[in-house]
C-alpha angles and dihedrals in degrees: 000000000000123000096272094046090052091051094045091051091048093049091053091049094049093046090053094047095048100039092115098034126134110274096251094051101037133112092285091059089050092048092051092049090046094052093044092048091052090050092050092044092057088062098038130056104260140129105259096209092053091046093050095046092045092051094046095047102033094100100028089128109005110204090228088072096042103058092272094301106153094186100066095073096050091044094050092046091048093052091050095047091047089051090060091043101242116174116271092242091055091049092049092050094050091048090053090052091051092048096048106032100086130091102235103175124239124070100296119172117227112247097180129049133179136147088243094054089049091054097045093044091052091049091050092047092049089057088055094059138052123033093326091048091053091050092048093048094054093041091056092043089055091045088056092041093240126160116259093222138353118175090201091065111067124199114267112218094174100064121141119230091263093047090050092052091051096041115132099174123140117285094249088063089059089068090063097036095051123343100061090046096058099077091067093044098059114125106206133055089236093051092048091052093049092048096058097074094043092049091051090050091055091050089053091049092052091048090054092044093056091043090057094041091054100049 
């Protein structure tokens, strides 16, 4: 297979796998991350095939929807990539991207680095902030039947990784526990530039939210 055939086959696979996914982690999320990652990669030094595959497969089985099991996604992606006979080194790189892309809370040290991970992670984080990020946050909160806001439950910025995974706090808290932190955790110069406007938009949203809450 050439580059385009690999991507076309992967797109078809991901669309099939995620056809019934929660709205914030469905094919349209993947497509946005994929397009954003390609845009960032044209300005940063990264292998485009690895970037595209990493973006397309990064949420093929998000642990949030599989009882916290972080091995299902890598296993499913590996089986697919082996089925289309990708080289072992490509498969290993994509699996490392899947395993290390997510924001997991706590103070976790990175144990894997690559320019391609940096690009895909920035693209994924950009989809978690701004107008789309706000929509996704409340969609997932509704999916999990969480409160929108509860002034008695304050954001917890000191959660361990396990506490973060089990967190059931109101959706507004998620802005402080993750979304507002992402601007300063972008990897690439391009990602950092793109994050500024989206971060500012979220701050404006929160200002309006509290103004309306406190009428």
